[in-house]
Coordinates of C-alpha atoms in Angstrom, one line a residue:
M17 CA -0.1 -0.2 0.1
H18 CA 1.3 3.5 -0.9
P19 CA 1.4 5.9 2.3
S20 CA -1.3 8.0 1.0
N21 CA -3.6 5.1 1.5
K22 CA -5.0 6.0 -2.1
L23 CA -3.0 3.6 -4.1
A24 CA -2.3 0.1 -4.2
Y25 CA 0.8 -1.9 -6.1
M26 CA 1.1 -5.8 -6.7
P27 CA 4.3 -7.3 -8.4
T28 CA 3.7 -10.5 -9.9
G29 CA 7.6 -11.1 -10.5
D30 CA 9.2 -14.4 -10.5
P31 CA 12.4 -15.3 -8.5
S32 CA 13.6 -16.8 -12.1
G33 CA 13.8 -13.2 -13.4
S34 CA 11.0 -13.8 -15.9
A35 CA 9.2 -10.3 -16.7
L36 CA 5.9 -10.3 -15.3
P37 CA 3.1 -7.7 -14.6
L38 CA 3.3 -5.2 -11.9
Y39 CA -0.3 -4.0 -11.2
G40 CA -1.2 -0.4 -9.9
Y41 CA -4.6 0.3 -8.7
K42 CA -6.5 3.5 -7.2
I43 CA -8.1 2.7 -3.9
N44 CA -11.5 4.0 -3.9
T45 CA -13.4 5.5 -0.8
N46 CA -15.2 2.2 -0.4
G47 CA -12.0 0.1 -0.7
T48 CA -12.7 -1.1 -4.1
L49 CA -9.6 -0.9 -6.6
T50 CA -9.7 0.7 -10.0
A51 CA -6.7 -0.2 -12.5
L52 CA -4.3 2.9 -12.8
A53 CA -3.6 4.2 -16.3
G54 CA -0.4 3.0 -17.7
F55 CA -0.5 -0.4 -15.8
P56 CA 0.5 -3.1 -15.5
L57 CA 4.0 -2.6 -16.1
S58 CA 6.5 -5.0 -17.3
A59 CA 8.8 -6.0 -14.5
V60 CA 10.9 -8.6 -12.7
A61 CA 9.7 -7.4 -9.1
T62 CA 8.7 -9.7 -6.5
I63 CA 8.4 -6.9 -3.5
I64 CA 8.0 -3.2 -3.7
R65 CA 8.5 -0.8 -0.8
F66 CA 8.0 3.1 -0.5
T67 CA 9.5 5.9 1.4
P68 CA 7.2 7.1 4.1
N69 CA 6.6 10.5 2.2
G70 CA 5.5 8.2 -0.9
K71 CA 7.9 10.0 -3.3
F72 CA 10.0 7.1 -4.1
A73 CA 9.5 3.4 -4.5
Y74 CA 11.9 0.4 -4.5
T75 CA 11.5 -3.3 -6.2
V76 CA 13.8 -6.0 -5.4
H77 CA 15.2 -8.5 -8.3
F78 CA 15.9 -11.8 -7.1
A79 CA 17.5 -13.2 -10.3
T80 CA 19.6 -9.9 -11.2
S81 CA 20.6 -9.0 -7.6
A82 CA 19.5 -5.5 -7.7
V83 CA 17.1 -2.9 -6.4
E84 CA 14.9 -0.6 -9.2
E85 CA 14.4 2.7 -8.1
Y86 CA 11.4 4.8 -9.0
S87 CA 9.7 8.0 -8.4
V88 CA 6.0 8.1 -7.7
N89 CA 3.5 10.6 -9.1
T90 CA 1.4 10.7 -6.0
T91 CA -1.4 12.2 -7.9
T92 CA -1.8 9.9 -10.9
G93 CA 0.2 6.5 -9.2
A94 CA 2.6 6.4 -12.1
L95 CA 6.0 5.0 -11.5
T96 CA 9.1 6.4 -13.4
S97 CA 12.5 4.6 -13.4
I98 CA 15.2 6.7 -11.6
G99 CA 17.9 4.1 -11.9
S100 CA 19.0 0.6 -10.2
V101 CA 21.7 -0.3 -7.6
A102 CA 23.4 -3.6 -7.0
T103 CA 22.9 -5.5 -4.0
G104 CA 24.2 -8.8 -2.7
S105 CA 23.4 -12.1 -4.2
N106 CA 19.8 -13.0 -4.8
S107 CA 18.1 -10.0 -3.1
S108 CA 14.5 -11.1 -1.8
N109 CA 13.0 -8.4 0.3
I110 CA 13.7 -4.6 1.3
A111 CA 12.6 -2.7 4.4
I112 CA 13.0 1.2 4.5
T113 CA 13.4 3.0 8.0
P114 CA 10.5 5.0 9.5
K115 CA 12.1 8.4 8.6
G116 CA 13.0 7.1 5.1
T117 CA 16.5 7.8 5.6
F118 CA 18.0 4.2 5.0
A119 CA 17.0 1.0 3.2
Y120 CA 18.1 -2.7 3.5
T121 CA 17.8 -5.5 1.3
S122 CA 18.0 -9.3 2.5
N123 CA 20.5 -11.2 0.2
E124 CA 19.5 -15.0 0.1
G125 CA 22.4 -16.0 -1.9
S126 CA 25.2 -14.3 0.0
N127 CA 23.7 -14.7 3.6
D128 CA 24.0 -11.0 4.1
V129 CA 22.1 -7.7 4.1
S130 CA 22.8 -4.6 1.8
G131 CA 22.3 -1.3 3.3
F132 CA 21.7 2.1 1.5
S133 CA 21.1 5.5 2.1
I134 CA 18.2 7.2 0.5
N135 CA 18.7 10.7 -0.9
P136 CA 15.6 12.6 0.1
T137 CA 15.5 14.6 -3.0
T138 CA 16.0 12.3 -5.8
G139 CA 15.3 9.0 -4.0
V140 CA 18.6 7.6 -5.5
L141 CA 20.1 4.9 -3.2
T142 CA 23.8 5.2 -2.2
T143 CA 25.6 2.0 -0.7
L144 CA 26.4 2.3 2.9
S145 CA 30.3 2.1 4.2
G146 CA 30.6 -1.6 5.4
S147 CA 27.8 -3.0 3.4
P148 CA 27.0 -5.9 2.8
F149 CA 26.5 -6.9 6.5
A150 CA 27.0 -10.6 7.3
T151 CA 23.9 -11.9 9.1
G152 CA 25.0 -15.3 10.6
T153 CA 21.7 -16.7 9.1
S154 CA 21.4 -19.2 6.2
G155 CA 19.6 -17.8 3.2
P156 CA 18.1 -14.7 4.3
L157 CA 14.6 -14.2 3.2
S158 CA 12.8 -11.2 4.6
V159 CA 13.8 -7.8 6.5
V160 CA 11.7 -5.9 8.7
I161 CA 12.5 -2.9 10.9
S162 CA 11.2 -2.1 14.2
P163 CA 8.8 0.8 14.5
N164 CA 11.2 3.1 16.3
G165 CA 13.8 2.5 13.7
K166 CA 16.4 1.0 16.1
F167 CA 16.4 -2.4 15.2
L168 CA 16.5 -4.5 11.9
F169 CA 15.4 -8.1 11.7
V170 CA 16.4 -10.5 9.0
Y171 CA 14.7 -14.1 8.9
G172 CA 16.7 -17.0 7.3
S173 CA 15.3 -20.1 5.4
D174 CA 17.2 -21.9 8.3
G175 CA 14.6 -20.5 10.9
S176 CA 16.9 -18.1 12.8
T177 CA 16.6 -14.1 12.9
A178 CA 19.6 -12.3 12.7
V179 CA 18.7 -8.8 14.9
F180 CA 20.9 -5.8 14.1
K181 CA 21.0 -2.3 15.8
I182 CA 20.9 0.4 13.4
N183 CA 23.1 3.6 13.6
V184 CA 20.7 6.2 13.3
A185 CA 23.2 8.5 12.0
T186 CA 25.0 6.5 9.4
G187 CA 22.7 3.5 9.0
A188 CA 25.6 1.1 9.9
L189 CA 24.4 -2.1 11.3
A190 CA 25.7 -4.3 14.3
L191 CA 24.4 -7.6 15.4
V192 CA 23.0 -7.7 18.9
A193 CA 24.2 -9.8 21.5
G194 CA 22.7 -13.4 21.2
S195 CA 22.1 -13.0 17.3
P196 CA 21.2 -14.9 15.1
F197 CA 18.3 -16.4 17.4
S198 CA 16.9 -19.8 16.5
G199 CA 13.7 -20.6 15.4
T200 CA 11.9 -22.9 12.6
P201 CA 13.3 -23.6 9.3
G202 CA 11.3 -22.4 6.3
D203 CA 10.8 -19.9 3.4
G204 CA 8.5 -17.5 4.3
Y205 CA 8.0 -13.6 5.8
N206 CA 8.4 -12.1 9.1
T207 CA 6.7 -9.0 10.6
I208 CA 6.8 -7.1 13.8
D209 CA 3.8 -5.6 15.3
P210 CA 2.9 -1.9 15.4
T211 CA 4.0 -1.7 19.0
G212 CA 7.5 -3.1 18.6
R213 CA 7.0 -5.5 21.5
F214 CA 6.4 -8.8 19.4
Y215 CA 7.9 -10.4 16.3
Y216 CA 6.4 -13.1 14.1
T217 CA 7.8 -15.7 11.4
A218 CA 6.0 -17.8 8.9
P219 CA 8.4 -20.8 8.1
I220 CA 5.9 -22.3 5.2
S221 CA 6.1 -25.0 7.3
S222 CA 3.2 -27.4 9.4
A223 CA 5.2 -26.4 12.5
G224 CA 3.5 -23.0 12.7
V225 CA 4.0 -19.3 13.1
G226 CA 6.7 -18.4 15.5
A227 CA 6.1 -15.8 18.0
Y228 CA 8.5 -13.9 20.2
T229 CA 8.8 -10.8 22.6
V230 CA 11.4 -8.0 21.6
N231 CA 13.7 -6.5 24.4
E232 CA 12.8 -2.9 23.4
K233 CA 16.2 -1.8 24.7
T234 CA 18.6 -4.5 23.4
G235 CA 16.4 -5.8 20.4
A236 CA 17.0 -9.6 21.8
L237 CA 14.5 -12.1 20.9
T238 CA 12.6 -14.5 23.5
Q239 CA 10.4 -17.4 22.2
V240 CA 6.6 -16.9 23.4
S241 CA 5.2 -19.7 25.5
G242 CA 3.4 -22.1 23.0
S243 CA 5.3 -20.9 20.2
P244 CA 4.9 -22.0 17.1
F245 CA 1.1 -21.7 16.8
T246 CA -0.5 -23.7 14.1
A247 CA -1.7 -21.9 11.0
G248 CA -2.3 -24.6 8.4
S249 CA 0.5 -26.6 6.7
C250 CA 2.2 -23.5 4.9
P251 CA 2.1 -20.0 6.6
F252 CA 3.6 -17.9 4.4
G253 CA 3.0 -14.0 5.1
V254 CA 2.5 -12.5 8.4
T255 CA 1.1 -9.2 8.9
A256 CA -0.2 -7.5 12.1
D257 CA -3.2 -5.1 11.6
P258 CA -2.7 -1.5 12.4
S259 CA -4.0 -1.7 15.7
G260 CA -1.8 -4.5 16.9
N261 CA -4.7 -6.8 18.0
Y262 CA -4.7 -9.3 15.2
L263 CA -2.2 -11.2 13.1
Y264 CA -3.2 -12.1 9.5
V265 CA -1.2 -15.3 8.4
T266 CA -1.6 -16.4 4.6
N267 CA -1.2 -19.9 3.8
L268 CA 0.6 -20.9 0.6
C269 CA -0.7 -24.3 0.4
T270 CA -3.8 -24.7 -2.0
G271 CA -5.7 -27.4 0.3
Q272 CA -5.9 -24.9 3.1
D273 CA -8.0 -21.8 4.2
P274 CA -6.0 -18.7 2.3
V275 CA -6.0 -16.6 5.5
Y276 CA -5.7 -17.5 9.3
V277 CA -6.7 -14.7 11.8
F278 CA -5.1 -14.6 15.3
S279 CA -5.8 -12.3 18.2
I280 CA -2.5 -11.1 19.7
D281 CA -2.3 -11.5 23.5
Q282 CA -0.9 -7.7 24.3
T283 CA 0.9 -8.9 27.3
T284 CA 2.5 -12.0 26.1
G285 CA 2.2 -11.8 22.4
A286 CA 0.6 -15.3 22.1
L287 CA -1.7 -16.1 19.4
T288 CA -5.1 -17.3 19.5
A289 CA -6.8 -18.5 16.3
V290 CA -10.3 -16.6 15.9
L291 CA -11.2 -17.2 12.3
T292 CA -10.0 -18.2 9.1
E293 CA -11.2 -16.6 5.6
G294 CA -11.4 -17.4 1.9
L295 CA -12.7 -20.7 0.0
V296 CA -10.4 -23.8 0.6
G297 CA -8.6 -24.9 -2.5
Q298 CA -8.1 -21.3 -4.0
A299 CA -4.4 -20.7 -5.1
G300 CA -2.2 -20.4 -1.9
G301 CA -2.5 -16.9 -0.2
G302 CA 0.6 -14.5 -0.8
L303 CA 1.1 -11.2 1.3
V304 CA -1.6 -9.0 3.3
S305 CA -1.1 -5.3 3.3
F306 CA -3.5 -2.8 5.2
T307 CA -4.7 1.1 4.5
T308 CA -4.6 3.0 7.7
S309 CA -6.9 5.8 8.7
S310 CA -7.6 7.9 11.8
A311 CA -11.2 6.9 11.4
P312 CA -13.0 3.3 11.2
V313 CA -14.8 2.3 8.0
K314 CA -18.2 3.9 8.1
Y315 CA -21.2 1.5 7.2
T316 CA -24.5 3.5 6.3
P317 CA -27.6 1.5 5.4
T318 CA -29.7 3.7 2.8
F319 CA -32.6 1.8 1.4
A320 CA -34.7 -1.3 1.4
Y321 CA -36.9 -2.5 -1.1
I322 CA -40.1 -5.1 -0.5
T323 CA -41.8 -6.9 -3.2
N324 CA -45.5 -7.4 -2.5
S325 CA -46.8 -10.1 -4.7
G326 CA -50.5 -9.9 -3.5
N327 CA -51.0 -6.5 -5.0
N328 CA -48.3 -6.0 -7.5
S329 CA -46.2 -3.3 -5.9
I330 CA -42.9 -2.6 -4.7
T331 CA -42.3 -0.5 -1.5
E332 CA -39.2 1.6 -1.0
Y333 CA -38.0 2.8 2.4
N334 CA -35.2 5.1 3.5
I335 CA -33.4 3.2 6.3
T336 CA -30.6 5.8 7.3
G337 CA -30.3 6.2 10.6
G338 CA -32.2 3.0 11.6
G339 CA -35.7 4.1 10.8
L340 CA -38.3 3.3 8.2
T341 CA -39.5 6.2 6.0
Q342 CA -41.4 5.5 2.9
L343 CA -40.0 7.4 -0.2
K344 CA -42.2 9.9 -2.2
G345 CA -44.5 8.0 -4.3
S346 CA -43.9 4.5 -2.6
P347 CA -45.2 2.0 -3.3
I348 CA -44.7 1.8 -7.0
T349 CA -47.0 -0.5 -9.1
D350 CA -45.6 -3.2 -11.1
T351 CA -48.1 -5.2 -12.8
N352 CA -46.0 -8.2 -13.4
G353 CA -46.3 -9.4 -10.0
P354 CA -42.9 -8.9 -8.1
Q355 CA -42.3 -11.7 -6.1
A356 CA -38.2 -12.2 -5.8
S357 CA -35.7 -9.3 -5.7
V358 CA -32.0 -8.7 -5.9
A359 CA -29.7 -5.5 -6.2
T360 CA -26.7 -5.6 -8.1
P361 CA -23.5 -5.6 -5.8
D362 CA -22.5 -1.9 -6.7
D363 CA -26.1 -1.1 -5.9
E364 CA -26.7 0.5 -9.1
F365 CA -29.7 -1.6 -10.4
F366 CA -32.5 -3.7 -9.0
Y367 CA -34.3 -6.5 -10.4
T368 CA -37.7 -8.4 -9.5
G369 CA -38.7 -12.1 -10.4
N370 CA -42.3 -12.0 -11.3
T371 CA -45.3 -14.0 -11.3
N372 CA -46.2 -13.6 -15.0
G373 CA -42.8 -15.1 -15.8
S374 CA -40.6 -11.9 -16.3
I375 CA -37.9 -9.8 -14.9
S376 CA -38.4 -6.3 -14.4
E377 CA -35.4 -4.1 -14.3
Y378 CA -34.8 -0.9 -12.5
S379 CA -31.9 1.6 -11.7
I380 CA -31.6 3.0 -8.3
G381 CA -31.5 6.9 -8.2
K382 CA -29.6 8.8 -5.5
T383 CA -32.7 9.4 -3.6
G384 CA -33.3 5.3 -3.5
A385 CA -36.4 5.6 -5.8
L386 CA -36.5 3.0 -8.7
K387 CA -37.0 3.8 -12.2
K388 CA -37.8 1.2 -14.6
L389 CA -35.4 0.8 -17.4
T390 CA -36.6 1.1 -21.1
G391 CA -37.7 -2.4 -22.5
S392 CA -38.3 -3.6 -19.2
P393 CA -39.6 -6.5 -18.4
I394 CA -37.5 -9.2 -19.6
T395 CA -40.1 -12.1 -20.7
G396 CA -40.0 -15.7 -21.4
L397 CA -39.5 -17.4 -17.9
T398 CA -42.2 -19.3 -16.4
N399 CA -41.9 -18.6 -12.6
P400 CA -38.8 -17.0 -11.3
V401 CA -39.0 -17.2 -7.6
A402 CA -35.6 -16.4 -6.7
L403 CA -32.7 -14.1 -8.1
A404 CA -29.1 -13.6 -7.4
A405 CA -26.3 -11.3 -8.9
R406 CA -22.6 -11.2 -9.0
I407 CA -19.8 -9.1 -10.7
V408 CA -16.6 -11.0 -11.1
D409 CA -13.4 -10.8 -13.2
T410 CA -12.1 -14.3 -13.5
V411 CA -9.2 -15.7 -15.4
S412 CA -10.9 -18.7 -16.5
C413 CA -13.9 -17.2 -18.6
G414 CA -13.4 -13.5 -18.3
P415 CA -15.2 -10.7 -16.6
Y416 CA -18.7 -11.2 -16.4
N417 CA -22.0 -9.4 -14.7
W418 CA -24.5 -12.0 -14.1
V419 CA -28.2 -12.4 -12.8
Y420 CA -29.5 -15.8 -12.0
A421 CA -33.3 -16.8 -11.8
A422 CA -34.4 -19.9 -10.4
D423 CA -37.7 -21.2 -11.9
P424 CA -39.1 -24.2 -10.3
T425 CA -42.2 -24.5 -12.6
A426 CA -39.9 -24.8 -15.7
N427 CA -37.4 -26.8 -13.7
V428 CA -34.4 -24.5 -14.9
L429 CA -31.9 -22.0 -14.1
D430 CA -31.8 -18.9 -16.4
V431 CA -28.5 -16.7 -16.6
Y432 CA -28.6 -13.1 -17.9
N433 CA -25.9 -10.6 -18.3
F434 CA -26.5 -7.1 -16.9
D435 CA -24.8 -3.9 -18.4
P436 CA -22.8 -2.4 -15.7
T437 CA -23.6 1.0 -17.2
T438 CA -27.6 0.6 -18.3
G439 CA -28.6 -2.4 -16.2
A440 CA -30.0 -3.7 -19.4
L441 CA -30.6 -7.9 -19.1
T442 CA -29.5 -9.8 -22.0
P443 CA -29.8 -13.8 -22.0
S444 CA -26.8 -15.8 -21.6
D445 CA -27.7 -19.2 -20.5
T446 CA -31.3 -19.8 -20.5
G447 CA -33.2 -22.9 -19.8
Q448 CA -30.2 -24.4 -18.1
G449 CA -31.5 -27.8 -16.6
T450 CA -30.3 -27.9 -12.9
G451 CA -30.1 -31.9 -12.4
G452 CA -32.6 -31.8 -9.4
N453 CA -36.3 -31.2 -9.2
G454 CA -38.0 -27.8 -8.3
P455 CA -35.1 -24.9 -7.9
D456 CA -36.0 -22.7 -5.3
A457 CA -33.1 -20.6 -4.0
I458 CA -29.5 -19.4 -5.3
A459 CA -26.4 -18.6 -3.6
V460 CA -23.1 -17.3 -5.0
D461 CA -19.9 -17.0 -3.3
P462 CA -18.3 -13.8 -3.0
F463 CA -15.0 -14.7 -4.8
G464 CA -17.3 -16.1 -8.2
A465 CA -16.2 -19.6 -7.9
F466 CA -19.5 -21.2 -7.4
T467 CA -23.3 -21.2 -7.9
L468 CA -25.2 -23.2 -5.5
L469 CA -28.9 -24.2 -6.4
V470 CA -31.3 -25.4 -3.9
N471 CA -34.1 -28.1 -5.1
T472 CA -37.1 -28.2 -3.1
G473 CA -38.7 -31.1 -5.1
S474 CA -35.7 -33.4 -5.0
D475 CA -34.3 -32.4 -1.4
D476 CA -30.7 -31.8 -2.7
F477 CA -28.7 -28.9 -4.0
Y478 CA -26.2 -28.6 -6.6
I479 CA -23.0 -26.8 -7.1
G480 CA -21.8 -25.5 -10.0
Q481 CA -18.8 -23.3 -11.5
P482 CA -19.4 -20.3 -13.8
C483 CA -18.9 -21.1 -17.5
V484 CA -18.4 -24.5 -16.3
G485 CA -21.8 -26.1 -15.3
F486 CA -22.8 -28.1 -12.5
L487 CA -20.2 -30.3 -11.0
S488 CA -22.0 -32.2 -8.1
S489 CA -24.9 -32.5 -5.7
V490 CA -25.6 -33.0 -2.1
G491 CA -28.6 -34.3 -0.3
T492 CA -30.0 -32.3 2.5
G493 CA -33.2 -31.9 4.8
T494 CA -36.7 -32.4 3.5
S495 CA -38.1 -29.6 1.1
P496 CA -35.2 -27.1 1.2
V497 CA -36.2 -23.7 0.6
A498 CA -33.5 -21.1 1.1
M499 CA -29.7 -21.1 1.2
L500 CA -26.5 -18.9 1.7
I501 CA -22.9 -18.8 1.8
D502 CA -21.4 -17.3 4.8
P503 CA -19.0 -14.2 4.4
S504 CA -16.0 -16.0 5.0
N505 CA -16.6 -18.0 1.9
Q506 CA -16.3 -21.1 3.8
F507 CA -19.7 -22.5 5.0
V508 CA -23.1 -23.2 3.2
Y509 CA -26.3 -23.4 5.5
V510 CA -29.6 -24.8 3.8
A511 CA -33.2 -24.1 5.6
N512 CA -35.6 -27.2 5.4
S513 CA -38.9 -26.2 5.5
G514 CA -40.3 -29.8 5.7
D515 CA -38.4 -30.9 8.8
G516 CA -38.0 -27.8 10.6
T517 CA -34.0 -28.0 10.1
V518 CA -31.1 -26.1 9.1
S519 CA -27.9 -28.0 7.3
G520 CA -24.8 -26.8 7.2
Y521 CA -21.6 -27.7 4.9
A522 CA -17.8 -26.8 4.6
L523 CA -17.1 -25.5 1.3
T524 CA -14.1 -26.1 -0.7
L525 CA -12.6 -25.7 -4.2
A526 CA -12.0 -29.4 -4.7
S527 CA -14.3 -32.4 -4.9
P528 CA -16.3 -33.4 -2.8
Y529 CA -16.9 -29.8 -2.7
L530 CA -19.2 -29.9 0.1
T531 CA -18.8 -31.8 3.6
P532 CA -21.5 -31.8 6.4
L533 CA -20.6 -29.8 9.3
S534 CA -20.2 -31.6 12.7
G535 CA -23.5 -31.2 14.7
S536 CA -25.5 -30.7 11.3
P537 CA -28.6 -30.6 10.9
W538 CA -29.9 -28.1 13.6
T539 CA -33.3 -27.8 14.8
V540 CA -35.1 -24.7 14.3
G541 CA -38.9 -23.7 14.5
T542 CA -41.7 -24.9 12.2
T543 CA -41.7 -24.4 8.4
P544 CA -38.3 -22.4 8.2
S545 CA -38.6 -20.2 5.1
A546 CA -35.7 -18.1 5.1
L547 CA -32.1 -17.4 6.5
V548 CA -29.5 -14.6 6.7
T549 CA -26.0 -13.9 8.4
D550 CA -24.9 -10.6 9.7
P551 CA -22.2 -9.1 7.4
W552 CA -19.4 -10.4 9.6
G553 CA -20.6 -14.0 9.7
S554 CA -21.1 -14.0 13.6
Y555 CA -24.8 -14.8 13.6
L556 CA -27.5 -16.9 11.6
Y557 CA -30.9 -16.3 11.8
V558 CA -33.7 -18.4 10.5
A559 CA -37.5 -17.3 9.6
N560 CA -40.0 -19.7 10.6
S561 CA -43.1 -19.1 8.7
G562 CA -45.1 -22.0 10.6
S563 CA -44.3 -20.7 14.0
D564 CA -44.1 -17.1 13.6
T565 CA -40.6 -16.8 14.9
I566 CA -37.1 -16.3 14.4
S567 CA -34.3 -18.6 15.6
A568 CA -31.0 -17.1 16.2
F569 CA -27.5 -18.8 16.2
T570 CA -23.9 -18.0 16.8
I571 CA -21.6 -19.3 14.1
D572 CA -18.1 -20.8 15.0
P573 CA -15.7 -18.9 12.8
L574 CA -13.3 -21.9 12.5
S575 CA -15.6 -24.9 12.2
G576 CA -19.0 -23.2 11.0
A577 CA -20.7 -25.2 13.9
L578 CA -24.0 -23.4 15.1
T579 CA -25.0 -22.8 18.6
A580 CA -28.3 -21.8 19.5
I581 CA -28.8 -18.1 21.1
S582 CA -31.1 -18.2 24.0
G583 CA -34.5 -16.4 23.9
T584 CA -37.7 -16.6 21.7
F585 CA -38.0 -14.0 18.9
P586 CA -41.6 -13.9 18.0
T587 CA -42.7 -12.1 14.8
A588 CA -45.9 -10.1 14.1
G589 CA -47.1 -12.5 11.5
S590 CA -45.7 -15.3 9.1
P591 CA -42.0 -14.5 8.2
S592 CA -41.3 -14.8 4.5
A593 CA -38.0 -13.2 3.9
L594 CA -35.0 -11.9 5.9
A595 CA -32.2 -8.9 5.3
V596 CA -29.7 -7.4 7.5
S597 CA -28.4 -3.8 7.1
N598 CA -25.0 -3.4 6.0
N599 CA -23.7 -2.0 9.4
G600 CA -24.9 -5.3 10.9
N601 CA -27.1 -3.5 13.4
L602 CA -30.7 -4.3 12.2
L603 CA -32.7 -7.4 10.9
Y604 CA -35.6 -6.8 8.5
V605 CA -38.4 -9.4 8.3
T606 CA -41.3 -9.4 5.9
D607 CA -44.4 -10.6 7.4
K608 CA -46.4 -12.3 4.6
D609 CA -49.9 -12.5 6.5
I610 CA -49.9 -9.1 7.9
G611 CA -48.3 -7.0 5.2
E612 CA -45.7 -5.7 7.2
L613 CA -41.9 -5.0 7.3
Q614 CA -40.7 -5.6 11.0
Q615 CA -37.6 -4.5 12.5
F616 CA -35.1 -6.0 15.1
T617 CA -32.0 -4.5 16.8
I618 CA -29.2 -7.0 16.6
N619 CA -27.7 -7.0 20.2
A620 CA -23.9 -7.4 20.8
D621 CA -24.7 -11.1 21.9
G622 CA -26.9 -11.6 19.0
T623 CA -30.2 -11.5 20.6
L624 CA -33.0 -9.5 19.0
T625 CA -35.2 -6.6 20.3
S626 CA -38.0 -5.5 18.3
A627 CA -37.6 -2.1 16.9
G628 CA -41.1 -1.4 15.2
G629 CA -42.1 -1.6 11.7
G630 CA -44.1 -0.4 8.9
G631 CA -46.8 -1.5 6.6
V632 CA -45.8 -2.4 2.9
G633 CA -48.3 -4.0 0.4
T634 CA -50.2 -7.2 0.5
A635 CA -48.4 -10.6 0.9
P636 CA -44.6 -9.3 0.7
T637 CA -42.3 -12.1 -0.1
S638 CA -38.7 -10.4 -0.5
V639 CA -36.8 -7.8 1.0
T640 CA -33.5 -6.3 -0.3
T641 CA -31.4 -3.7 1.6
I642 CA -28.5 -1.7 0.4
G643 CA -26.2 0.8 1.8
T644 CA -22.8 2.6 1.4
Y645 CA -19.5 2.2 2.9
K646 CA -16.2 4.3 3.2

């Protein structure tokens, strides 16, 4: 990440010296990335680092044993080469002091560290007197500098760490007493927490992450009790978040969770696993970087849309601030009979599946008002009861913007492309057989690898890959009607209306793709009809249309197991659909029998407290919420 927090760069260079793309992106206010003009560049860079003022950048070249120097246009993000400088043999990483005065590279081939002074005006590097500095380690791979700029930590493939004291005037290095300090052999990275008290190494070994306390006066390392800490088979990258409360560990093995998250004991530095993230079986995790800010991310719920199949209308609410305020002109009439709904991931467009076998297309205005697109609706379907949308750019079949429609009457899945500028739908793969009977719900994973389809008639659900087709099926409970993939992209939950249960599965990229979770299925109320998680994947809520209740569970972030939350959460009528505000504070429930949208406050322990509601139309069947974040 560039120090401005407005630019991000990703080198993909290969240690063999092959020139591969160096990508550059603008970081938008909501965290999304937009490619910078002129990128990608062709480079052999494997690592890029910036001076604290953001004016200069440096990349290391393993095969050529050199550092490439760049000036940075802090407005456009453009990189301009200003020269290069030789390092020791096979330089693999570079670190820059907090004041931007010195830079150091780890040189795997010559078992030493090269040191440079940085010209504050030109950015040019000048080799320090006495450089290179012997490390006493074998194959030094990665270097980090303490936040106070006093110490340099060099991690070697033999597992040892050389610690140097940095002369703040000259940049010269001197090994501290006891250096190098022993550890687990491997080929990963090292890091130090923002306070400078704790140091961690990732050895690409099942032995786990090494943890050490740092003597703030001498720089000496002492292994933390319980170290190393298990983090899959191949922990590779380690990064502490800016608060210093959590350590993020990437796993290079494709059969592992890509990211492991640990809490850091602020007294001892010990690690406790708190969750894993990402689809098991994806390409191994590389490195993690963070932007920083003086303020936390702000999530703002904006609008909610309810389809009313009983009186052919859509009710529009402003939900900013937690209230329910109907928009001017709401509800709007749609004579096609809206019964299902979805918004595109960018909240620009809104679609409804209709009882007359069509899909209505709307743009979402700045005020939240829906405006039907020219040419709407799309016809030719039979009974689209569930919709899903995704925006994904994949290597296998290129970028796509898809809306899925499950049609149980015709027993097919229809797929449409939506134009990201106009929102208009065009057929992509309509009338696709599902393999099961009575498709009734769709779930798409956040990374775009899978599409899951529940079949109510055959008591199963199918898993498919975009551009490939359906791969496998899994049996579930009786009459499954709803499903979701949790936000961490690891677990799948299915509501079974016929037997009053929720089934849970672990999701992986390789066959068998879905494995039942321990303890599954879990009992809920009568005739479950919908389910939803909060945005962080901490809680699962199930609407029970037969018993007029909501069942609530906590989700174990490591295993996916559900634990029932104590309490009874009655609804005003027969709950038909659920949604959660993007800040995770409110649960929205449509009550089909009485035509009402009911609100619940989500408390810190996951329990629910009624927070009022508002009238909508007749027989509401779906609710979609959108919001902003920055």
